[in-house]
Short mmCIF file of C-alpha atoms in Angstrom, two decimals:
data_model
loop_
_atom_site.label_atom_id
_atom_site.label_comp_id
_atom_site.label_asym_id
_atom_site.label_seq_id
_atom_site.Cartn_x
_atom_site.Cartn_y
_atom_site.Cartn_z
CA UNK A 1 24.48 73.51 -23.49
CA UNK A 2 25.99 71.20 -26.57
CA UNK A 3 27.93 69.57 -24.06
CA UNK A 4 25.54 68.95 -21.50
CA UNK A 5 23.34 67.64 -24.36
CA UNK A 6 26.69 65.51 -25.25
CA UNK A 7 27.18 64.14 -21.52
CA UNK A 8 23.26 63.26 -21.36
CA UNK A 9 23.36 61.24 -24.15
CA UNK A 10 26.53 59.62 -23.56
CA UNK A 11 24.93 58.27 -20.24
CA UNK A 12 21.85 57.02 -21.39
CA UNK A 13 23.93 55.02 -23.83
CA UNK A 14 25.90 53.53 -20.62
CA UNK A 15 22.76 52.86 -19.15
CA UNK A 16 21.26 51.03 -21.71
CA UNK A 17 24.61 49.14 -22.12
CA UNK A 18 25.03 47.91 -18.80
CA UNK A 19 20.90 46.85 -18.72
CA UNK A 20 21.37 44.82 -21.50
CA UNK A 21 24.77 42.98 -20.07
CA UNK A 22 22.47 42.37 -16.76
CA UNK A 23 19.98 40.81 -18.99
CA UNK A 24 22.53 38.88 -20.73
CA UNK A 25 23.94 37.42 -17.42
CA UNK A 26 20.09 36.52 -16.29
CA UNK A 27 19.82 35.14 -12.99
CA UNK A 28 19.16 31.13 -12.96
CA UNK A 29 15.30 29.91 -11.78
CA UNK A 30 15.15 29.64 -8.22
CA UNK A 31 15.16 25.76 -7.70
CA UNK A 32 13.17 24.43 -4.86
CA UNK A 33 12.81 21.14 -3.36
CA UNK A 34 12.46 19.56 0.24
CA UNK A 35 11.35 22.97 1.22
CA UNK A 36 15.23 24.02 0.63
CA UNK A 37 15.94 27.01 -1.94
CA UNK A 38 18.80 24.19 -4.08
CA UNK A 39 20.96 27.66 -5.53
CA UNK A 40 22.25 27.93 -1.97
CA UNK A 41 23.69 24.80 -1.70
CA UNK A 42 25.90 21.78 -3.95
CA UNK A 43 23.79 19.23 -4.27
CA UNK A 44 24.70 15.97 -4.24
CA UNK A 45 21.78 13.44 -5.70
CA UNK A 46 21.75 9.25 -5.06
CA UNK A 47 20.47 5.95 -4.57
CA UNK A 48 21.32 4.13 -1.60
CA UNK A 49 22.70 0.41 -3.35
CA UNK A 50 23.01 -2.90 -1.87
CA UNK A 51 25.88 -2.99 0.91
CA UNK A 52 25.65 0.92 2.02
CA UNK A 53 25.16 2.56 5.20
CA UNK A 54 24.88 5.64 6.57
CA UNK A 55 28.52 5.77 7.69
CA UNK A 56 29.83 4.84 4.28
CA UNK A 57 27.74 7.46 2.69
CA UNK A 58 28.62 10.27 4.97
CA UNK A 59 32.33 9.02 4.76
CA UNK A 60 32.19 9.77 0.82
CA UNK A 61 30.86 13.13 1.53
CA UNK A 62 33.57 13.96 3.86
CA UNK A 63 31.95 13.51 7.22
CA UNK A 64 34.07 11.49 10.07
CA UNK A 65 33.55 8.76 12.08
CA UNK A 66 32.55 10.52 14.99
CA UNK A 67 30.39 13.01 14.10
CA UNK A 68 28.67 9.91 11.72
CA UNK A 69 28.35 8.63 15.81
CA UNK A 70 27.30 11.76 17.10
CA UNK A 71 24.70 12.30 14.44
CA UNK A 72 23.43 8.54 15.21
CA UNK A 73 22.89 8.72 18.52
CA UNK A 74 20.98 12.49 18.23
CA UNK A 75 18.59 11.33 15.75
CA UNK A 76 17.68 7.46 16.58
CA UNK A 77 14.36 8.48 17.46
CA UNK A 78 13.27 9.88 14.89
CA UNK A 79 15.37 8.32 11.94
CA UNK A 80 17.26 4.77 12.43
CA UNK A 81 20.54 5.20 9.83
CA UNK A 82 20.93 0.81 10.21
CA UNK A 83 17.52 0.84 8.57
CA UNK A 84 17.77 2.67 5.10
CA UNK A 85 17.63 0.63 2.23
CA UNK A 86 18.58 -0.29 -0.92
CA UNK A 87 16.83 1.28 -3.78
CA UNK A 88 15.95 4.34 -1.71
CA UNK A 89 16.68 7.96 -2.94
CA UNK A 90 18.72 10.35 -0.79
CA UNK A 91 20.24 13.91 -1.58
CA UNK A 92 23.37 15.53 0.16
CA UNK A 93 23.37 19.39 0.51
CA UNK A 94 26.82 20.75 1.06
CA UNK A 95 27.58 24.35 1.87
CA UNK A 96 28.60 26.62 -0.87
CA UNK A 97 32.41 27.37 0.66
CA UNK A 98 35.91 25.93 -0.13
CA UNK A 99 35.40 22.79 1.83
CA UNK A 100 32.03 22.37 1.23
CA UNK A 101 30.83 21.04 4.39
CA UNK A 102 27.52 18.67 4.14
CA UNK A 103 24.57 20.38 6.00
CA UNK A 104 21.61 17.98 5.26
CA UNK A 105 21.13 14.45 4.37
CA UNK A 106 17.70 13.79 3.06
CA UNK A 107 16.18 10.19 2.81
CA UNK A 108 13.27 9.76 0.72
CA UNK A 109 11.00 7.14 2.94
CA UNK A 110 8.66 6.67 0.10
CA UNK A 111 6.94 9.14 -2.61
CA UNK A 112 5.70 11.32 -0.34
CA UNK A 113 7.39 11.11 2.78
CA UNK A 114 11.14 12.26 3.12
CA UNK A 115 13.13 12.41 6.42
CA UNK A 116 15.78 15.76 6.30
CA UNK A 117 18.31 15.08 8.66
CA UNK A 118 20.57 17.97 9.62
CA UNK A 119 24.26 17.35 10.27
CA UNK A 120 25.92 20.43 10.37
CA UNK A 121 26.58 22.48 13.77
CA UNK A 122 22.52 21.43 14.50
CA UNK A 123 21.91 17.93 14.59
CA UNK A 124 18.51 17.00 14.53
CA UNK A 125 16.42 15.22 12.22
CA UNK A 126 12.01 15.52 11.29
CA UNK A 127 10.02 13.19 8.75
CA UNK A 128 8.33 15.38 6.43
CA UNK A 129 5.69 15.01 3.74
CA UNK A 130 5.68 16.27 -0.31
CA UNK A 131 2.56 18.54 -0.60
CA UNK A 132 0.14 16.04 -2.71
CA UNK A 133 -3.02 17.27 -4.94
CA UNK A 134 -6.02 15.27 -4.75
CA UNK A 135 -8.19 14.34 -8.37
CA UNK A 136 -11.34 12.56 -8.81
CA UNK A 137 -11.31 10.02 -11.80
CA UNK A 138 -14.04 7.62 -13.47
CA UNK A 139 -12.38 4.44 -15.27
CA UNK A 140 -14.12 1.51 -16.82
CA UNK A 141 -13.57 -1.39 -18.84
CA UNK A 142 -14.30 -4.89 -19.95
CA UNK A 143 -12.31 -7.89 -19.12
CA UNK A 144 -11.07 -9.64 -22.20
CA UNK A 145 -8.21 -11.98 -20.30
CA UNK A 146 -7.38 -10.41 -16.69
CA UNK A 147 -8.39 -7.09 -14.48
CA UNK A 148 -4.24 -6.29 -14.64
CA UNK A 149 -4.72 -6.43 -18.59
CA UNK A 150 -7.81 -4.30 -18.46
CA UNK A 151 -6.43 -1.85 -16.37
CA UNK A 152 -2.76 -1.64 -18.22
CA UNK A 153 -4.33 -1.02 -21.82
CA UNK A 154 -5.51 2.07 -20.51
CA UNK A 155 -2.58 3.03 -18.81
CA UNK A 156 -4.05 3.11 -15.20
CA UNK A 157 -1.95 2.06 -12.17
CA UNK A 158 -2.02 -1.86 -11.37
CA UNK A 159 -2.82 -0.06 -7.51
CA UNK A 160 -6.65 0.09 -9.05
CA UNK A 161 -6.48 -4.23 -9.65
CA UNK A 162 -5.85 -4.15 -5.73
CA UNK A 163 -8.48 -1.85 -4.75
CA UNK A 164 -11.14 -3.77 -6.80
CA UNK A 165 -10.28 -7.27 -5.49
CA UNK A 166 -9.72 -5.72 -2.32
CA UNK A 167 -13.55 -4.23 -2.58
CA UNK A 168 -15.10 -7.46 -3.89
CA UNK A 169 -12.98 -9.93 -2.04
CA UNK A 170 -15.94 -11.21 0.04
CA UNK A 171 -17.95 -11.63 -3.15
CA UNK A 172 -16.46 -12.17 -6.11
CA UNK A 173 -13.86 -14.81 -7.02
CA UNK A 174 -11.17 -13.09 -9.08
CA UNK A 175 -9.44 -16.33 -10.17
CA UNK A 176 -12.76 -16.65 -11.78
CA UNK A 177 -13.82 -14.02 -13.98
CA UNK A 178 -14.83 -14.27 -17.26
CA UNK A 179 -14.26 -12.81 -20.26
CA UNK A 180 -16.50 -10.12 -20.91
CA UNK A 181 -17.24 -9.30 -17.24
CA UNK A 182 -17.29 -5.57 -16.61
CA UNK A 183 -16.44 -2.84 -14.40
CA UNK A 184 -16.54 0.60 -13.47
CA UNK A 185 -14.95 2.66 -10.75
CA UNK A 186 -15.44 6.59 -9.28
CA UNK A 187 -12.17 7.36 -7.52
CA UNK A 188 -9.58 9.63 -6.12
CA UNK A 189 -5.67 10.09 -6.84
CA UNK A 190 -3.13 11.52 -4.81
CA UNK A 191 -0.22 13.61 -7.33
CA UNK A 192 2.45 15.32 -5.99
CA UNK A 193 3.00 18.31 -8.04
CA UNK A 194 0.01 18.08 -9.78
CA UNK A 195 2.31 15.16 -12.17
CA UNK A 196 3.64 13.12 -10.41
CA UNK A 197 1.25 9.78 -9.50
CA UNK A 198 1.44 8.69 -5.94
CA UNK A 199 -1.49 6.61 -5.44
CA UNK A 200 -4.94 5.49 -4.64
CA UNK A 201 -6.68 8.47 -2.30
CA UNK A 202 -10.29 6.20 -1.89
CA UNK A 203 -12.87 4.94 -4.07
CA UNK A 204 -16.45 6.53 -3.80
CA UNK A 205 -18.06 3.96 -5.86
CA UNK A 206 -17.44 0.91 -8.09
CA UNK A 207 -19.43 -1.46 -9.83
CA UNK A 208 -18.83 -4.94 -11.43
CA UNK A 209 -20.52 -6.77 -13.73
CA UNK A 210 -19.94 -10.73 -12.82
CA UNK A 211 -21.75 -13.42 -15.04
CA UNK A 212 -24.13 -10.78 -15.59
CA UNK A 213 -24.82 -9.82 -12.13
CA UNK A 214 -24.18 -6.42 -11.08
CA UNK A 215 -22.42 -6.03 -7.64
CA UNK A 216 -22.56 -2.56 -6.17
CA UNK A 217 -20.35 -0.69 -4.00
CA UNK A 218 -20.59 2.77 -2.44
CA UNK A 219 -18.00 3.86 0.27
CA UNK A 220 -19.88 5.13 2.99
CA UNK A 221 -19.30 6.14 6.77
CA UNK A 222 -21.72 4.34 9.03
CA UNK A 223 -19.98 4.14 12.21
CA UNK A 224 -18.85 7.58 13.25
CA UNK A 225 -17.20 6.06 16.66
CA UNK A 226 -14.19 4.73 14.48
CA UNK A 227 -14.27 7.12 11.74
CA UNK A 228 -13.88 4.21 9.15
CA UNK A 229 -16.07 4.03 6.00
CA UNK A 230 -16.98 0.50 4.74
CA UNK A 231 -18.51 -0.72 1.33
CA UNK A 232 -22.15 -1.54 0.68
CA UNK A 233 -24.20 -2.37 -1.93
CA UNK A 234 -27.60 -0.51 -3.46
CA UNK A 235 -29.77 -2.38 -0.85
CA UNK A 236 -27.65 -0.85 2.26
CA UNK A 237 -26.00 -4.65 2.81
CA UNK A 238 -22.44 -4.60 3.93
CA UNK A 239 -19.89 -6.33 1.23
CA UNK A 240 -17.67 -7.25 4.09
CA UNK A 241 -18.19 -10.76 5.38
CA UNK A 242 -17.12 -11.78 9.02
CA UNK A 243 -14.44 -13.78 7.04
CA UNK A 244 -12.39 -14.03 4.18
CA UNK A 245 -13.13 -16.81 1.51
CA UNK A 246 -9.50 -17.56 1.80
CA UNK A 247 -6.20 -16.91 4.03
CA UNK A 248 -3.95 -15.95 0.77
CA UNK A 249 -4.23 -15.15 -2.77
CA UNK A 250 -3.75 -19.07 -3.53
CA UNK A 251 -2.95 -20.63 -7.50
CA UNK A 252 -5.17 -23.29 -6.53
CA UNK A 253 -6.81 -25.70 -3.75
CA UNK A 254 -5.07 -29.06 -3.68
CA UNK A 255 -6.77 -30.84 -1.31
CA UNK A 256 -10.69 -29.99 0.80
CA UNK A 257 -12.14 -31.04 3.62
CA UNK A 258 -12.84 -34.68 3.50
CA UNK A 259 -13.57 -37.49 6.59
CA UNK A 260 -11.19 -39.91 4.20
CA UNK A 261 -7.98 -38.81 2.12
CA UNK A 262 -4.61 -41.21 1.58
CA UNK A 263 -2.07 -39.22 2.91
CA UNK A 264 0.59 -38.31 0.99
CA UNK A 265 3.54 -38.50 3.95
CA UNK A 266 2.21 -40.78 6.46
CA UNK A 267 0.50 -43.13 3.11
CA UNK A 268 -2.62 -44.04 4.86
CA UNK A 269 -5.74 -43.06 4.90
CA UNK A 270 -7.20 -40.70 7.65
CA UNK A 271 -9.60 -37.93 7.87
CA UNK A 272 -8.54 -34.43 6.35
CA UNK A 273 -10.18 -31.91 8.37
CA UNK A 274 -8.25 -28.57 6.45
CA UNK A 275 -8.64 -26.76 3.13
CA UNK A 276 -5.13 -27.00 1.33
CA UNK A 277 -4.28 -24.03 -0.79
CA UNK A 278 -1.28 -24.39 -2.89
CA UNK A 279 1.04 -20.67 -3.24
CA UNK A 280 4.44 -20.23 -3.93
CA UNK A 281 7.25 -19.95 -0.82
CA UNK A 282 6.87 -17.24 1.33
CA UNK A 283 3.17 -15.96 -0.17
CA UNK A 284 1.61 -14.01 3.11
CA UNK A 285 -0.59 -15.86 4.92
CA UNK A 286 -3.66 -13.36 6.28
CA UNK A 287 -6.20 -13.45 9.44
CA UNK A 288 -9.56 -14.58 7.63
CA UNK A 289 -11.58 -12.65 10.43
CA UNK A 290 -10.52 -10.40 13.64
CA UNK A 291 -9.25 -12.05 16.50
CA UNK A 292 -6.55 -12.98 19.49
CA UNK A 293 -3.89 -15.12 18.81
CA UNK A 294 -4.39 -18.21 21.03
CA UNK A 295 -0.82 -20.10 19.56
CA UNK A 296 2.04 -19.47 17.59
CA UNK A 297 4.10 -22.75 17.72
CA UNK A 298 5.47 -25.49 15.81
CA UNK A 299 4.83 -29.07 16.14
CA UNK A 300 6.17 -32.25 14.05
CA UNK A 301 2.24 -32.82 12.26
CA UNK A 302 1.48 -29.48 12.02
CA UNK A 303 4.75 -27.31 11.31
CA UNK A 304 4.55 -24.01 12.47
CA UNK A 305 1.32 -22.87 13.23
CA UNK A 306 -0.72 -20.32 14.15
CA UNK A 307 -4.47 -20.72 15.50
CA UNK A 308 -6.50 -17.87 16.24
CA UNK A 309 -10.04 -17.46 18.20
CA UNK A 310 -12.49 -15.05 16.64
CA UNK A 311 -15.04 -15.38 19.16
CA UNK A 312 -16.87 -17.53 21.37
CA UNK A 313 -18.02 -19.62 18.53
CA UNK A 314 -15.48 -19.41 15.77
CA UNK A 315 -11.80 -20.28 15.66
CA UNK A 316 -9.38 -20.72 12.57
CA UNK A 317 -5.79 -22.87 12.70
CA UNK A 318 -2.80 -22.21 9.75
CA UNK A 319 -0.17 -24.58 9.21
CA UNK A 320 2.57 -25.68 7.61
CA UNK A 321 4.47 -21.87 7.81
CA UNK A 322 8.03 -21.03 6.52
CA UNK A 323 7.73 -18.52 9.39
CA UNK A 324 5.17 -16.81 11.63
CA UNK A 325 4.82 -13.33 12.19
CA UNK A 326 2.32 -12.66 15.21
CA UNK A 327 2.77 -14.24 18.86
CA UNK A 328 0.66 -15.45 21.07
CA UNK A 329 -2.14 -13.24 22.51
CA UNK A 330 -1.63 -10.98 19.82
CA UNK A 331 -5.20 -8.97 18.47
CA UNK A 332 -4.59 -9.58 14.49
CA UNK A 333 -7.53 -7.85 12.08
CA UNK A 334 -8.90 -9.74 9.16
CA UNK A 335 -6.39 -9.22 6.59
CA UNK A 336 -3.33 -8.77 8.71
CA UNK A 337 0.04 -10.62 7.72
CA UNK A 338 0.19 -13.89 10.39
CA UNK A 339 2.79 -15.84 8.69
CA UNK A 340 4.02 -17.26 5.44
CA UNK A 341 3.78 -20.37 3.23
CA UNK A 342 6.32 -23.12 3.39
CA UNK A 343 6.07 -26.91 4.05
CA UNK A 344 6.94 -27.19 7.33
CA UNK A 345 5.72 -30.50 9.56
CA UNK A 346 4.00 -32.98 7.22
CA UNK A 347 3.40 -31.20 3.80
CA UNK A 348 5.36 -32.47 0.70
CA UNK A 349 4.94 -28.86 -1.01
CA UNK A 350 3.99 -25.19 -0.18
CA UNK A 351 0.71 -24.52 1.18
CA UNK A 352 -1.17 -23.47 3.75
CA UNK A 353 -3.28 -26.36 5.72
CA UNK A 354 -6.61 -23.93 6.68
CA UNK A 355 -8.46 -25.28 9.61
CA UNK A 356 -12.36 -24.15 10.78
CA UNK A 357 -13.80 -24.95 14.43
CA UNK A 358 -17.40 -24.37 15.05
CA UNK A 359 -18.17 -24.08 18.76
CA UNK A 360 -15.17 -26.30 19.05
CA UNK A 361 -16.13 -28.84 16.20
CA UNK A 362 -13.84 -28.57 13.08
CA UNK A 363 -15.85 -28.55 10.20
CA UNK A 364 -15.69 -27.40 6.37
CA UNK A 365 -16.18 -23.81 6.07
CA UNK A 366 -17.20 -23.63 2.16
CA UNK A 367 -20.38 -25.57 4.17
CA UNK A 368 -21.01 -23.03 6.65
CA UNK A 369 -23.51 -20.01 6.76
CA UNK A 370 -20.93 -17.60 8.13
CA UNK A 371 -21.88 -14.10 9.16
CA UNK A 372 -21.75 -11.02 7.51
CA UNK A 373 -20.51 -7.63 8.58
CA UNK A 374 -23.25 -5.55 10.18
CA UNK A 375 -25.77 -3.48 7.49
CA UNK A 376 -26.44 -0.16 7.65
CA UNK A 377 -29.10 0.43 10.85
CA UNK A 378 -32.86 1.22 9.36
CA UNK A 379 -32.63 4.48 10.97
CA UNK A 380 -30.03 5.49 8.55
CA UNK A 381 -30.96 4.15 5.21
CA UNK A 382 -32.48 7.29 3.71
CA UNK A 383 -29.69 8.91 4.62
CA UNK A 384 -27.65 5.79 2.89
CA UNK A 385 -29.50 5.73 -0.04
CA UNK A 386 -29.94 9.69 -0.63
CA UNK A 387 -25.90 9.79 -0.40
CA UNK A 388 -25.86 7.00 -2.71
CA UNK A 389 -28.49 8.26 -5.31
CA UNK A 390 -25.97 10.41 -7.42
CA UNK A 391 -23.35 8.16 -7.26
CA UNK A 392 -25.51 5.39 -8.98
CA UNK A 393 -26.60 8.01 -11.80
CA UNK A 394 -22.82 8.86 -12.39
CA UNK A 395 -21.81 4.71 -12.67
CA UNK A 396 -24.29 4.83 -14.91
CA UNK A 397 -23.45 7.21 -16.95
CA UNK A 398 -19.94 6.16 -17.48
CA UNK A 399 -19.01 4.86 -20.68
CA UNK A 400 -17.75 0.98 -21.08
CA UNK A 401 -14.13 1.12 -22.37
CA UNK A 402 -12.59 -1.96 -24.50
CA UNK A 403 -16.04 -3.00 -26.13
#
């Protein structure tokens, strides 16, 4: 019985040993990313740099010529290896054996989507997308020199400057705000792992304080045929206009609409029948208003050109282009890229010469009573302004920031 005692003991003692060696040699985390488990593979983690390609990069990583070919061809439609680019992340996953053979190349698109390309005995490729968290926010603050400035001494993303000039762009002039003009915003932000800031989701509501006016906005979804929300203000009015006030985000306007200017190239004096807005090189040049493309050309006065009719009444002309980017008969959207700014034809400097026919007349446009977007229809306004109601209250209760 002593010795069975004895042998009892003596394994319990083994027992415990070998428990606490296993704890000693604890596993490492499980490490996931891309939906792959990263323990089963080497990983190999870059950036693509100025002068790579695909074949270069799969050439490092021991893949051949061929099978770089092979893989090309197989996935083309779904991921073009001529187009990655420089500053891009990527990640190599090789197998875990003596030669460690590559099995996926994964190309990060942007933050949230990814493209995993499989080159191993499968070749096939499928754009993906990072799970991303959705949280609501409420920011304010005061200008005291700029929106950026306002917005960076709080540490918020300069994404927000673009979504409140994009907001206001029909009615407020941000070259022009004033020192102690305030704002306040109720928005969303995308995060991938609940860290990780992505971007702008929407905006429910914003309002700015301009000179002392208020200007409302509430994101709402009037038209349910295109399933796109637009802005309006407390009184159900749409903030979009028909048109932009101007084709680009300009430094300044150089020369207006005038029946007599001296000009500067030709040096004498004839009618100017544009708005010139001065921008650096290559600034993009946007559609003021929806429309079809009616020509894309160049021509000795006017440089190249584009000219665009918006409907039976109203057309708009853009010259003086480094380079255009629609053709003709092309539907363009207000907003959309047509071209960029040079000093092509008759111009002595970057700008873009912006032209305005009524009914076939070109006039001035800052003299104009243009259109607005459509308001919300009477037969939805208590709807509007019950969805609106709490919104308002929660503006209001906002704090100002930077006082």
């Amino acid at each position: 019985m002593l010795m069975l005692a004895f042998v009892a003991c003596n394994d319990e003692e083994k027992d415990q040993a070998v428990n606490e060696e296993v704890k000693k040699k604890k596993l490492p985390p499980v490490e996931k990313e891309y939906g792959f488990v990263l323990n089963d593979f080497e990983v190999v983690r870059d950036t693509i740099e100025s002068g790579d390609s695909f074949g270069f990069i799969m050439d490092q990583n021991g893949v051949g010529h061929g099978k770089v070919y092979e893989i090309s061809n197989k996935v083309k439609d779904t991921f073009n290896p001529a187009r990655i680019t420089a500053g891009k992340k990527y990640m190599i996953l090789k197998a875990k054996d003596s030669a460690k053979t590559p099995q996926y190349f994964i190309y990060e698109n942007d933050k949230i989507n990814y493209t995993v390309v499989s080159i191993g005995d499968s070749i096939y490729a499928e754009t993906r997308k990072r799970p991303v968290s959705i949280k609501r926010r409420e920011v304010s603050g005061v200008i005291v020199s700029s929106l950026s400035e306002a917005m960076q001494t709080q540490g918020l993303s300069n994404l927000l400057v673009y979504e409140l000039s994009n907001i206001y762009q029909w009615s407020i002039d941000f070259f022009k705000l004033q020192k102690g003009d305030q704002f306040k915003m109720v928005y969303h932000e995308k995060y991938i792992d609940d860290t990780v800031f992505v971007g702008v989701e929407k905006v429910d509501a914003a309002v700015f304080k301009h000179s002392d006016k208020p200007f409302y906005a509430f994101n709402y979804l009037s038209d349910t045929l295109t399933g796109k929300p637009s802005f309006y203000d407390e009184e159900a009015k749409a903030l979009q206009s028909f048109f932009l006030k101007a084709p680009l985000d300009y430094s300044r306007i150089s020369s207006r609409y005038t029946k007599r200017r001296f000009h500067p190239v030709q040096k004498r004096w004839k009618a100017h029948l544009g708005t010139d807005y001065a921008a650096a090189y290559n600034t993009p040049i946007v559609s003021t208003a929806n429309g079809t493309v009616i020509a894309s050309s160049y021509t000795s006065g006017n440089g190249n050109y584009v000219k665009i009719r918006h409907n039976s009444k109203y057309t708009t002309q853009y010259l003086h282009m480094t380079k255009r980017a629609v053709r003709n008969g092309q539907t363009v959207k207000q907003g959309d890229v047509i071209g960029y700014v040079g000093s092509t034809g008759l111009a002595t400097g970057p700008h873009v010469c912006y032209r305005f026919w009524v009914n076939g007349r070109q006039v001035d446009p800052f003299r104009q009573n243009l259109p607005s977007a459509k308001h919300i229809e009477e037969e939805l306004k208590d709807e509007y302004f019950a969805h609106i109601e709490p919104l308002k209250d929660e503006l209001e209760q906002i704090p100002f920031k930077n006082i």
